[in-house]
mmCIF file of C-alpha atoms in Angstrom:
data_model
loop_
_atom_site.group_PDB
_atom_site.id
_atom_site.type_symbol
_atom_site.label_atom_id
_atom_site.label_comp_id
_atom_site.label_asym_id
_atom_site.label_seq_id
_atom_site.Cartn_x
_atom_site.Cartn_y
_atom_site.Cartn_z
ATOM 1 C CA UNK A 16 -6.224 1.211 19.083
ATOM 2 C CA UNK A 17 -6.744 -0.555 22.298
ATOM 3 C CA UNK A 18 -9.293 -1.535 24.785
ATOM 4 C CA UNK A 19 -9.474 -0.262 28.402
ATOM 5 C CA UNK A 20 -7.002 -2.884 29.355
ATOM 6 C CA UNK A 21 -4.397 -1.791 26.687
ATOM 7 C CA UNK A 22 -4.727 -4.764 24.531
ATOM 8 C CA UNK A 23 -5.007 -4.455 20.834
ATOM 9 C CA UNK A 24 -8.446 -4.810 19.199
ATOM 10 C CA UNK A 25 -7.932 -3.482 15.541
ATOM 11 C CA UNK A 26 -6.804 -5.863 12.842
ATOM 12 C CA UNK A 27 -5.089 -4.864 9.631
ATOM 13 C CA UNK A 28 -8.409 -5.058 7.765
ATOM 14 C CA UNK A 29 -10.281 -2.810 10.291
ATOM 15 C CA UNK A 30 -7.400 -0.053 10.009
ATOM 16 C CA UNK A 31 -7.625 -0.220 6.219
ATOM 17 C CA UNK A 32 -11.297 0.386 6.452
ATOM 18 C CA UNK A 33 -10.916 3.287 8.728
ATOM 19 C CA UNK A 34 -8.107 5.156 6.615
ATOM 20 C CA UNK A 35 -9.188 4.142 3.118
ATOM 21 C CA UNK A 36 -12.948 4.181 3.252
ATOM 22 C CA UNK A 37 -14.710 6.034 0.682
ATOM 23 C CA UNK A 38 -16.906 7.351 3.468
ATOM 24 C CA UNK A 39 -13.922 9.178 4.886
ATOM 25 C CA UNK A 40 -13.683 12.435 6.830
ATOM 26 C CA UNK A 41 -14.497 11.215 10.199
ATOM 27 C CA UNK A 42 -13.406 13.256 13.245
ATOM 28 C CA UNK A 43 -13.141 10.234 15.651
ATOM 29 C CA UNK A 44 -13.558 6.461 15.656
ATOM 30 C CA UNK A 45 -13.486 4.590 18.798
ATOM 31 C CA UNK A 46 -13.148 0.805 19.029
ATOM 32 C CA UNK A 47 -14.602 -0.410 22.261
ATOM 33 C CA UNK A 48 -13.844 -3.873 23.832
ATOM 34 C CA UNK A 49 -14.753 -4.875 27.524
ATOM 35 C CA UNK A 50 -13.709 -8.550 28.176
ATOM 36 C CA UNK A 51 -15.690 -8.852 31.329
ATOM 37 C CA UNK A 52 -18.960 -8.288 29.454
ATOM 38 C CA UNK A 53 -18.009 -9.479 26.074
ATOM 39 C CA UNK A 54 -18.681 -6.307 24.553
ATOM 40 C CA UNK A 55 -17.275 -5.444 21.130
ATOM 41 C CA UNK A 56 -18.434 -2.200 19.498
ATOM 42 C CA UNK A 57 -17.530 0.648 17.326
ATOM 43 C CA UNK A 58 -18.384 4.333 17.985
ATOM 44 C CA UNK A 59 -17.964 6.662 14.882
ATOM 45 C CA UNK A 60 -18.140 10.517 14.979
ATOM 46 C CA UNK A 61 -18.417 11.808 11.409
ATOM 47 C CA UNK A 62 -19.007 15.490 12.296
ATOM 48 C CA UNK A 63 -19.676 17.858 15.262
ATOM 49 C CA UNK A 64 -19.739 20.967 13.343
ATOM 50 C CA UNK A 65 -23.391 21.610 14.153
ATOM 51 C CA UNK A 66 -23.062 20.230 17.511
ATOM 52 C CA UNK A 67 -22.562 17.062 19.466
ATOM 53 C CA UNK A 68 -22.968 13.872 17.459
ATOM 54 C CA UNK A 69 -26.261 12.286 17.670
ATOM 55 C CA UNK A 70 -27.150 8.857 16.377
ATOM 56 C CA UNK A 71 -28.367 5.424 17.468
ATOM 57 C CA UNK A 72 -26.672 2.337 18.625
ATOM 58 C CA UNK A 73 -27.077 -0.881 16.154
ATOM 59 C CA UNK A 74 -26.853 -4.245 17.719
ATOM 60 C CA UNK A 75 -25.953 -6.809 14.961
ATOM 61 C CA UNK A 76 -24.053 -9.890 14.333
ATOM 62 C CA UNK A 77 -21.517 -8.642 11.713
ATOM 63 C CA UNK A 78 -19.621 -11.296 9.972
ATOM 64 C CA UNK A 79 -16.275 -9.369 10.696
ATOM 65 C CA UNK A 80 -15.028 -6.470 12.666
ATOM 66 C CA UNK A 81 -14.363 -4.766 9.248
ATOM 67 C CA UNK A 82 -18.007 -5.195 8.304
ATOM 68 C CA UNK A 83 -18.937 -3.446 11.542
ATOM 69 C CA UNK A 84 -16.398 -0.638 11.226
ATOM 70 C CA UNK A 85 -17.646 -0.018 7.698
ATOM 71 C CA UNK A 86 -21.294 0.033 8.725
ATOM 72 C CA UNK A 87 -20.546 2.416 11.648
ATOM 73 C CA UNK A 88 -18.625 4.860 9.139
ATOM 74 C CA UNK A 89 -21.434 4.877 6.754
ATOM 75 C CA UNK A 90 -24.354 5.154 9.020
ATOM 76 C CA UNK A 91 -22.507 7.903 11.077
ATOM 77 C CA UNK A 92 -21.832 9.948 7.854
ATOM 78 C CA UNK A 93 -25.520 9.641 7.046
ATOM 79 C CA UNK A 94 -26.477 10.945 10.487
ATOM 80 C CA UNK A 95 -24.517 14.199 9.818
ATOM 81 C CA UNK A 96 -26.661 14.823 6.605
ATOM 82 C CA UNK A 97 -29.786 13.624 8.296
ATOM 83 C CA UNK A 98 -29.337 15.947 11.263
ATOM 84 C CA UNK A 99 -28.252 18.770 9.129
ATOM 85 C CA UNK A 100 -31.376 18.410 6.863
ATOM 86 C CA UNK A 101 -33.682 18.055 9.807
ATOM 87 C CA UNK A 102 -32.329 21.566 11.117
ATOM 88 C CA UNK A 103 -31.042 20.072 14.339
ATOM 89 C CA UNK A 104 -27.922 21.632 16.057
ATOM 90 C CA UNK A 105 -26.307 18.063 16.045
ATOM 91 C CA UNK A 106 -23.664 16.457 14.146
ATOM 92 C CA UNK A 107 -23.657 12.815 13.117
ATOM 93 C CA UNK A 108 -22.447 9.823 14.998
ATOM 94 C CA UNK A 109 -23.432 6.165 15.138
ATOM 95 C CA UNK A 110 -22.545 3.081 17.175
ATOM 96 C CA UNK A 111 -22.434 -0.564 16.382
ATOM 97 C CA UNK A 112 -22.421 -3.409 18.810
ATOM 98 C CA UNK A 113 -21.044 -6.640 17.464
ATOM 99 C CA UNK A 114 -23.150 -9.691 18.439
ATOM 100 C CA UNK A 115 -26.671 -11.292 17.867
ATOM 101 C CA UNK A 116 -29.046 -9.533 20.254
ATOM 102 C CA UNK A 117 -31.610 -12.493 19.943
ATOM 103 C CA UNK A 118 -28.957 -14.977 21.460
ATOM 104 C CA UNK A 119 -27.600 -13.073 24.405
ATOM 105 C CA UNK A 120 -29.150 -13.689 27.905
ATOM 106 C CA UNK A 121 -30.669 -10.714 29.760
ATOM 107 C CA UNK A 122 -27.920 -10.523 32.455
ATOM 108 C CA UNK A 123 -25.401 -10.604 29.985
ATOM 109 C CA UNK A 124 -27.068 -8.142 27.857
ATOM 110 C CA UNK A 125 -27.353 -5.672 30.897
ATOM 111 C CA UNK A 126 -23.536 -6.057 31.610
ATOM 112 C CA UNK A 127 -22.734 -5.397 27.947
ATOM 113 C CA UNK A 128 -24.793 -2.347 27.787
ATOM 114 C CA UNK A 129 -23.623 -0.725 30.999
ATOM 115 C CA UNK A 130 -20.005 -1.296 29.704
ATOM 116 C CA UNK A 131 -21.000 0.318 26.407
ATOM 117 C CA UNK A 132 -22.452 3.109 28.469
ATOM 118 C CA UNK A 133 -19.211 3.733 29.966
ATOM 119 C CA UNK A 134 -17.470 4.103 26.617
ATOM 120 C CA UNK A 135 -20.069 6.693 25.451
ATOM 121 C CA UNK A 136 -19.666 8.541 28.638
ATOM 122 C CA UNK A 137 -15.905 8.597 28.148
ATOM 123 C CA UNK A 138 -16.489 10.837 25.145
ATOM 124 C CA UNK A 139 -17.668 13.710 27.317
ATOM 125 C CA UNK A 140 -20.764 14.604 25.532
ATOM 126 C CA UNK A 141 -19.269 14.604 22.089
ATOM 127 C CA UNK A 142 -21.575 11.791 21.111
ATOM 128 C CA UNK A 143 -25.307 11.283 22.095
ATOM 129 C CA UNK A 144 -26.719 7.859 21.614
ATOM 130 C CA UNK A 145 -30.157 6.346 21.218
ATOM 131 C CA UNK A 146 -31.956 3.265 19.665
ATOM 132 C CA UNK A 147 -31.318 1.664 16.315
ATOM 133 C CA UNK A 148 -31.885 -1.824 14.794
ATOM 134 C CA UNK A 149 -31.349 -4.405 17.496
ATOM 135 C CA UNK A 150 -31.716 -2.042 20.266
ATOM 136 C CA UNK A 151 -34.850 -0.793 22.338
ATOM 137 C CA UNK A 152 -35.943 1.601 24.849
ATOM 138 C CA UNK A 153 -35.398 -0.657 27.732
ATOM 139 C CA UNK A 154 -31.763 -0.868 26.515
ATOM 140 C CA UNK A 155 -31.368 2.756 26.612
ATOM 141 C CA UNK A 156 -32.512 2.878 30.047
ATOM 142 C CA UNK A 157 -29.702 0.659 30.898
ATOM 143 C CA UNK A 158 -27.043 2.709 28.947
ATOM 144 C CA UNK A 159 -28.390 5.720 30.766
ATOM 145 C CA UNK A 160 -27.301 4.281 34.109
ATOM 146 C CA UNK A 161 -23.650 4.808 33.031
ATOM 147 C CA UNK A 162 -24.201 7.716 30.656
ATOM 148 C CA UNK A 163 -26.048 10.699 30.828
ATOM 149 C CA UNK A 164 -25.823 11.425 27.057
ATOM 150 C CA UNK A 165 -28.358 8.929 26.205
ATOM 151 C CA UNK A 166 -31.672 9.423 24.508
ATOM 152 C CA UNK A 167 -34.523 7.160 23.545
ATOM 153 C CA UNK A 168 -35.178 6.238 27.216
ATOM 154 C CA UNK A 169 -38.557 5.146 28.321
ATOM 155 C CA UNK A 170 -41.117 7.971 29.690
ATOM 156 C CA UNK A 171 -40.777 6.678 33.156
ATOM 157 C CA UNK A 172 -37.228 7.396 33.111
ATOM 158 C CA UNK A 173 -37.544 10.880 31.596
ATOM 159 C CA UNK A 174 -37.419 9.888 27.906
ATOM 160 C CA UNK A 175 -39.435 10.193 24.832
ATOM 161 C CA UNK A 176 -40.048 6.389 24.551
ATOM 162 C CA UNK A 177 -40.305 4.666 20.942
ATOM 163 C CA UNK A 178 -38.716 6.889 18.291
ATOM 164 C CA UNK A 179 -40.235 4.760 15.519
ATOM 165 C CA UNK A 180 -43.391 6.403 15.993
ATOM 166 C CA UNK A 181 -42.114 9.694 14.555
ATOM 167 C CA UNK A 182 -39.792 8.031 12.096
ATOM 168 C CA UNK A 183 -42.977 6.403 10.307
ATOM 169 C CA UNK A 184 -44.742 9.778 10.580
ATOM 170 C CA UNK A 185 -41.891 11.453 8.743
ATOM 171 C CA UNK A 186 -41.832 8.710 6.203
ATOM 172 C CA UNK A 187 -45.433 9.155 5.438
ATOM 173 C CA UNK A 188 -44.790 12.874 5.208
ATOM 174 C CA UNK A 189 -42.054 12.182 2.683
ATOM 175 C CA UNK A 190 -44.500 9.873 0.579
ATOM 176 C CA UNK A 191 -47.099 12.598 0.688
ATOM 177 C CA UNK A 192 -44.546 15.084 -0.803
ATOM 178 C CA UNK A 193 -43.537 12.707 -3.313
ATOM 179 C CA UNK A 194 -47.178 12.081 -4.255
ATOM 180 C CA UNK A 195 -47.706 15.883 -4.292
ATOM 181 C CA UNK A 196 -44.646 16.312 -6.615
ATOM 182 C CA UNK A 197 -45.307 13.647 -9.054
ATOM 183 C CA UNK A 198 -49.078 13.416 -9.211
ATOM 184 C CA UNK A 199 -50.079 16.734 -8.036
ATOM 185 C CA UNK A 200 -51.955 15.372 -4.867
ATOM 186 C CA UNK A 201 -50.442 14.696 -1.432
ATOM 187 C CA UNK A 202 -52.937 11.974 -0.798
ATOM 188 C CA UNK A 203 -52.085 8.135 -1.064
ATOM 189 C CA UNK A 204 -55.614 7.294 -1.520
ATOM 190 C CA UNK A 205 -55.926 4.721 -4.264
ATOM 191 C CA UNK A 206 -52.201 4.292 -4.401
ATOM 192 C CA UNK A 207 -50.456 0.840 -4.215
ATOM 193 C CA UNK A 208 -47.565 1.053 -1.626
ATOM 194 C CA UNK A 209 -45.193 -1.900 -1.083
ATOM 195 C CA UNK A 210 -43.334 -2.076 2.245
ATOM 196 C CA UNK A 211 -40.279 -4.180 2.681
ATOM 197 C CA UNK A 212 -39.776 -4.467 6.521
ATOM 198 C CA UNK A 213 -42.635 -4.213 8.942
ATOM 199 C CA UNK A 214 -40.785 -4.218 12.109
ATOM 200 C CA UNK A 215 -40.347 -1.144 14.509
ATOM 201 C CA UNK A 216 -41.048 1.461 11.789
ATOM 202 C CA UNK A 217 -42.720 -0.513 9.020
ATOM 203 C CA UNK A 218 -45.844 -1.472 11.022
ATOM 204 C CA UNK A 219 -46.494 2.189 12.127
ATOM 205 C CA UNK A 220 -46.168 3.040 8.414
ATOM 206 C CA UNK A 221 -48.845 0.535 7.587
ATOM 207 C CA UNK A 222 -51.220 2.252 9.738
ATOM 208 C CA UNK A 223 -50.630 5.823 8.328
ATOM 209 C CA UNK A 224 -51.041 4.590 4.835
ATOM 210 C CA UNK A 225 -54.339 2.486 5.380
ATOM 211 C CA UNK A 226 -55.783 5.588 7.242
ATOM 212 C CA UNK A 227 -54.985 7.551 4.011
ATOM 213 C CA UNK A 228 -56.704 5.038 1.855
ATOM 214 C CA UNK A 229 -53.791 3.548 0.382
ATOM 215 C CA UNK A 230 -53.477 -0.154 -0.766
ATOM 216 C CA UNK A 231 -50.580 -1.939 1.163
ATOM 217 C CA UNK A 232 -48.447 -4.770 0.168
ATOM 218 C CA UNK A 233 -45.987 -6.227 2.825
ATOM 219 C CA UNK A 234 -43.102 -8.398 3.173
ATOM 220 C CA UNK A 235 -40.626 -9.164 6.029
ATOM 221 C CA UNK A 236 -37.936 -11.759 6.726
ATOM 222 C CA UNK A 237 -39.771 -12.218 9.996
ATOM 223 C CA UNK A 238 -42.972 -14.133 10.031
ATOM 224 C CA UNK A 239 -43.956 -12.761 13.239
ATOM 225 C CA UNK A 240 -43.558 -9.298 11.973
ATOM 226 C CA UNK A 241 -45.947 -10.038 9.072
ATOM 227 C CA UNK A 242 -48.363 -12.069 11.271
ATOM 228 C CA UNK A 243 -48.607 -9.096 13.523
ATOM 229 C CA UNK A 244 -49.828 -7.051 10.639
ATOM 230 C CA UNK A 245 -52.272 -9.677 9.063
ATOM 231 C CA UNK A 246 -53.804 -10.390 12.323
ATOM 232 C CA UNK A 247 -54.682 -6.648 12.897
ATOM 233 C CA UNK A 248 -55.529 -6.140 8.978
ATOM 234 C CA UNK A 249 -56.714 -9.685 7.685
ATOM 235 C CA UNK A 250 -57.077 -8.585 4.084
ATOM 236 C CA UNK A 251 -53.728 -7.009 3.653
ATOM 237 C CA UNK A 252 -51.612 -8.339 0.705
ATOM 238 C CA UNK A 253 -48.348 -10.285 1.456
ATOM 239 C CA UNK A 254 -45.464 -10.742 -0.991
ATOM 240 C CA UNK A 255 -43.435 -13.805 -0.856
ATOM 241 C CA UNK A 256 -40.136 -11.694 -0.427
ATOM 242 C CA UNK A 257 -38.661 -8.384 -1.274
ATOM 243 C CA UNK A 258 -37.722 -9.485 -4.894
ATOM 244 C CA UNK A 259 -41.310 -10.437 -5.459
ATOM 245 C CA UNK A 260 -42.514 -7.029 -3.978
ATOM 246 C CA UNK A 261 -40.376 -4.871 -6.156
ATOM 247 C CA UNK A 262 -41.510 -6.627 -9.113
ATOM 248 C CA UNK A 263 -45.282 -6.565 -8.350
ATOM 249 C CA UNK A 264 -47.497 -5.051 -11.001
ATOM 250 C CA UNK A 265 -49.361 -1.827 -10.354
ATOM 251 C CA UNK A 266 -46.941 -0.755 -7.521
ATOM 252 C CA UNK A 267 -46.933 3.137 -7.095
ATOM 253 C CA UNK A 268 -44.465 3.435 -4.025
ATOM 254 C CA UNK A 269 -41.788 1.152 -2.894
ATOM 255 C CA UNK A 270 -40.812 1.691 0.978
ATOM 256 C CA UNK A 271 -37.665 -0.178 2.007
ATOM 257 C CA UNK A 272 -37.785 -0.143 5.753
ATOM 258 C CA UNK A 273 -35.392 -2.977 6.590
ATOM 259 C CA UNK A 274 -31.391 -2.777 6.247
ATOM 260 C CA UNK A 275 -29.536 -0.467 3.895
ATOM 261 C CA UNK A 276 -28.464 -1.281 0.283
ATOM 262 C CA UNK A 277 -32.048 -2.107 -0.944
ATOM 263 C CA UNK A 278 -31.462 0.114 -4.124
ATOM 264 C CA UNK A 279 -28.798 -1.792 -6.160
ATOM 265 C CA UNK A 280 -27.866 -2.984 -9.564
ATOM 266 C CA UNK A 281 -30.088 -5.946 -9.301
ATOM 267 C CA UNK A 282 -33.276 -4.383 -7.849
ATOM 268 C CA UNK A 283 -33.489 -1.001 -9.567
ATOM 269 C CA UNK A 284 -33.721 -2.568 -13.167
ATOM 270 C CA UNK A 285 -36.655 -4.409 -12.220
ATOM 271 C CA UNK A 286 -38.471 -2.006 -9.847
ATOM 272 C CA UNK A 287 -41.893 -1.219 -11.003
ATOM 273 C CA UNK A 288 -42.817 1.757 -8.599
ATOM 274 C CA UNK A 289 -42.671 5.216 -9.647
ATOM 275 C CA UNK A 290 -41.517 6.436 -6.160
ATOM 276 C CA UNK A 291 -39.116 5.009 -3.422
ATOM 277 C CA UNK A 292 -39.532 6.538 -0.191
ATOM 278 C CA UNK A 293 -38.792 4.453 2.907
ATOM 279 C CA UNK A 294 -37.289 4.269 6.467
ATOM 280 C CA UNK A 295 -34.143 2.199 6.017
ATOM 281 C CA UNK A 296 -30.723 4.091 6.167
ATOM 282 C CA UNK A 297 -28.269 4.144 3.262
ATOM 283 C CA UNK A 298 -30.583 2.628 0.646
ATOM 284 C CA UNK A 299 -28.407 3.450 -2.268
ATOM 285 C CA UNK A 300 -25.797 0.659 -2.313
ATOM 286 C CA UNK A 301 -23.204 2.756 -4.052
ATOM 287 C CA UNK A 302 -22.701 6.158 -5.925
ATOM 288 C CA UNK A 303 -24.544 6.272 -9.278
ATOM 289 C CA UNK A 304 -27.728 4.363 -8.113
ATOM 290 C CA UNK A 305 -29.574 7.714 -7.735
ATOM 291 C CA UNK A 306 -28.790 8.493 -11.484
ATOM 292 C CA UNK A 307 -29.874 4.857 -12.392
ATOM 293 C CA UNK A 308 -33.285 5.692 -10.669
ATOM 294 C CA UNK A 309 -33.585 9.164 -12.284
ATOM 295 C CA UNK A 310 -32.809 7.490 -15.707
ATOM 296 C CA UNK A 311 -35.722 5.345 -15.208
ATOM 297 C CA UNK A 312 -38.066 8.010 -14.095
ATOM 298 C CA UNK A 313 -38.316 6.751 -10.696
ATOM 299 C CA UNK A 314 -38.611 9.549 -8.051
ATOM 300 C CA UNK A 315 -36.316 8.853 -5.012
ATOM 301 C CA UNK A 316 -36.962 10.718 -1.714
ATOM 302 C CA UNK A 317 -33.733 10.620 0.195
ATOM 303 C CA UNK A 318 -33.675 8.207 3.014
ATOM 304 C CA UNK A 319 -31.919 10.583 5.564
ATOM 305 C CA UNK A 320 -34.431 13.259 4.622
ATOM 306 C CA UNK A 321 -37.650 11.374 5.109
ATOM 307 C CA UNK A 322 -36.580 8.991 8.114
ATOM 308 C CA UNK A 323 -35.482 12.013 10.283
ATOM 309 C CA UNK A 324 -38.599 11.853 12.515
ATOM 310 C CA UNK A 325 -37.057 9.593 15.055
ATOM 311 C CA UNK A 326 -33.840 11.685 15.369
ATOM 312 C CA UNK A 327 -36.092 14.810 15.669
ATOM 313 C CA UNK A 328 -37.986 12.964 18.568
ATOM 314 C CA UNK A 329 -34.824 11.922 20.528
ATOM 315 C CA UNK A 330 -33.154 15.351 20.010
ATOM 316 C CA UNK A 331 -36.049 16.958 21.590
ATOM 317 C CA UNK A 332 -35.629 14.753 24.657
ATOM 318 C CA UNK A 333 -32.470 16.606 25.417
ATOM 319 C CA UNK A 334 -34.637 19.670 26.083
ATOM 320 C CA UNK A 335 -37.425 18.140 27.997
ATOM 321 C CA UNK A 336 -39.652 15.898 25.596
ATOM 322 C CA UNK A 337 -42.898 17.277 24.188
ATOM 323 C CA UNK A 338 -44.619 14.896 21.748
ATOM 324 C CA UNK A 339 -46.504 17.612 19.999
ATOM 325 C CA UNK A 340 -43.654 19.828 19.593
ATOM 326 C CA UNK A 341 -41.453 17.008 18.092
ATOM 327 C CA UNK A 342 -44.318 15.923 15.872
ATOM 328 C CA UNK A 343 -44.701 19.360 14.546
ATOM 329 C CA UNK A 344 -41.068 19.315 13.752
ATOM 330 C CA UNK A 345 -41.501 16.036 11.807
ATOM 331 C CA UNK A 346 -44.209 17.184 9.966
ATOM 332 C CA UNK A 347 -41.816 19.793 8.220
ATOM 333 C CA UNK A 348 -40.475 16.841 6.434
ATOM 334 C CA UNK A 349 -43.235 17.260 3.843
ATOM 335 C CA UNK A 350 -41.971 20.731 3.041
ATOM 336 C CA UNK A 351 -38.250 19.949 3.065
ATOM 337 C CA UNK A 352 -38.838 16.818 0.820
ATOM 338 C CA UNK A 353 -40.671 19.077 -1.455
ATOM 339 C CA UNK A 354 -37.908 21.633 -1.345
ATOM 340 C CA UNK A 355 -35.264 19.043 -2.318
ATOM 341 C CA UNK A 356 -37.412 17.888 -5.477
ATOM 342 C CA UNK A 357 -37.458 21.606 -6.635
ATOM 343 C CA UNK A 358 -33.931 22.028 -5.986
ATOM 344 C CA UNK A 359 -33.131 18.869 -8.064
ATOM 345 C CA UNK A 360 -35.260 20.076 -10.903
ATOM 346 C CA UNK A 361 -33.736 23.378 -10.909
ATOM 347 C CA UNK A 362 -30.042 22.146 -10.769
ATOM 348 C CA UNK A 363 -30.830 19.363 -13.156
ATOM 349 C CA UNK A 364 -29.610 16.573 -10.746
ATOM 350 C CA UNK A 365 -31.115 13.740 -8.940
ATOM 351 C CA UNK A 366 -32.915 14.318 -5.542
ATOM 352 C CA UNK A 367 -30.189 12.678 -3.680
ATOM 353 C CA UNK A 368 -27.469 14.997 -4.837
ATOM 354 C CA UNK A 369 -29.618 17.926 -4.146
ATOM 355 C CA UNK A 370 -30.101 16.947 -0.582
ATOM 356 C CA UNK A 371 -26.431 16.405 -0.118
ATOM 357 C CA UNK A 372 -25.681 19.848 -1.408
ATOM 358 C CA UNK A 373 -28.124 21.659 1.069
ATOM 359 C CA UNK A 374 -26.700 19.409 3.949
ATOM 360 C CA UNK A 375 -23.132 19.946 3.114
ATOM 361 C CA UNK A 376 -23.783 23.791 2.697
ATOM 362 C CA UNK A 377 -25.269 24.106 6.222
ATOM 363 C CA UNK A 378 -22.320 21.947 7.719
ATOM 364 C CA UNK A 379 -19.942 24.109 5.825
ATOM 365 C CA UNK A 380 -21.368 27.370 6.986
ATOM 366 C CA UNK A 381 -21.260 26.118 10.599
ATOM 367 C CA UNK A 382 -17.522 25.040 10.415
ATOM 368 C CA UNK A 383 -17.020 28.832 9.330
ATOM 369 C CA UNK A 384 -18.556 30.444 12.354
#
């Protein structure tokens, strides 16, 4: 694998990750390098069975190329399942840019994003990109200067704007469905909800929950993110860190809204909540965690189901964005989540496994057409 100049960019470790990953089955993985801008990126297309792969661009300071490839593979696979469960005519893809977005200067960021846009354009529409952790609407406006297969742009540039708005709305619908299934009432009024990560999505989720009458506890590694919430809602509770949050007494719902892997061998045994429903991708750190949750009587709303509001929003942008139409589609996450819980009960399996079965069936049927 080479960059545009023909120079090799893949190490043996990266190749091992590509060909021996447990998250295999990808159609195409592109390693991107542009020396002039400093771009190093990975674009992973897991499936185009349902249509062009759709998924965001993550900008993150990975410790190694191998870590970046592994994240792209995991995230793109998750997007295939997310798009299938959301009823979209899109497969799953994801891109990651290696670097710290907080340390890069504006002119360098622009050059880097333009180079990235050229790589996406070279795929000829097999991959449609959007925002993710570390990238924003303004970034997609830059990428769109080189690539027409770009969503999540600003309204001034024909886009849908911030997709975190409907991501949070969809997660809230997933919480309502969880409450309906477990407690017989979709309202979160009087319930205590802990949110880990109150950034792009989490702070919108706080507003939905407070408006519904829930009691909210928050935590975030960024002091400024916490401060934005507490300045708007001075009485809101703040946990010292995520570990303190998941151990908090009286917690009804835990919402992981930061990076993946939040549900693991350390966190699940001490989790006090009866429901897990959050915006983070890939919350289950490894296969088997979903059973650990079920064995403890904790209801898990599959992450890629409840956090699909954002991808529903950016997919709608491809057809001339209409916010109310997108919101109506995202509202269906409530019914979809309930149907997964029902399927899980009927089949005697955890909800995560039930969601996988439904998504895989839709992708399999598409391949046969």
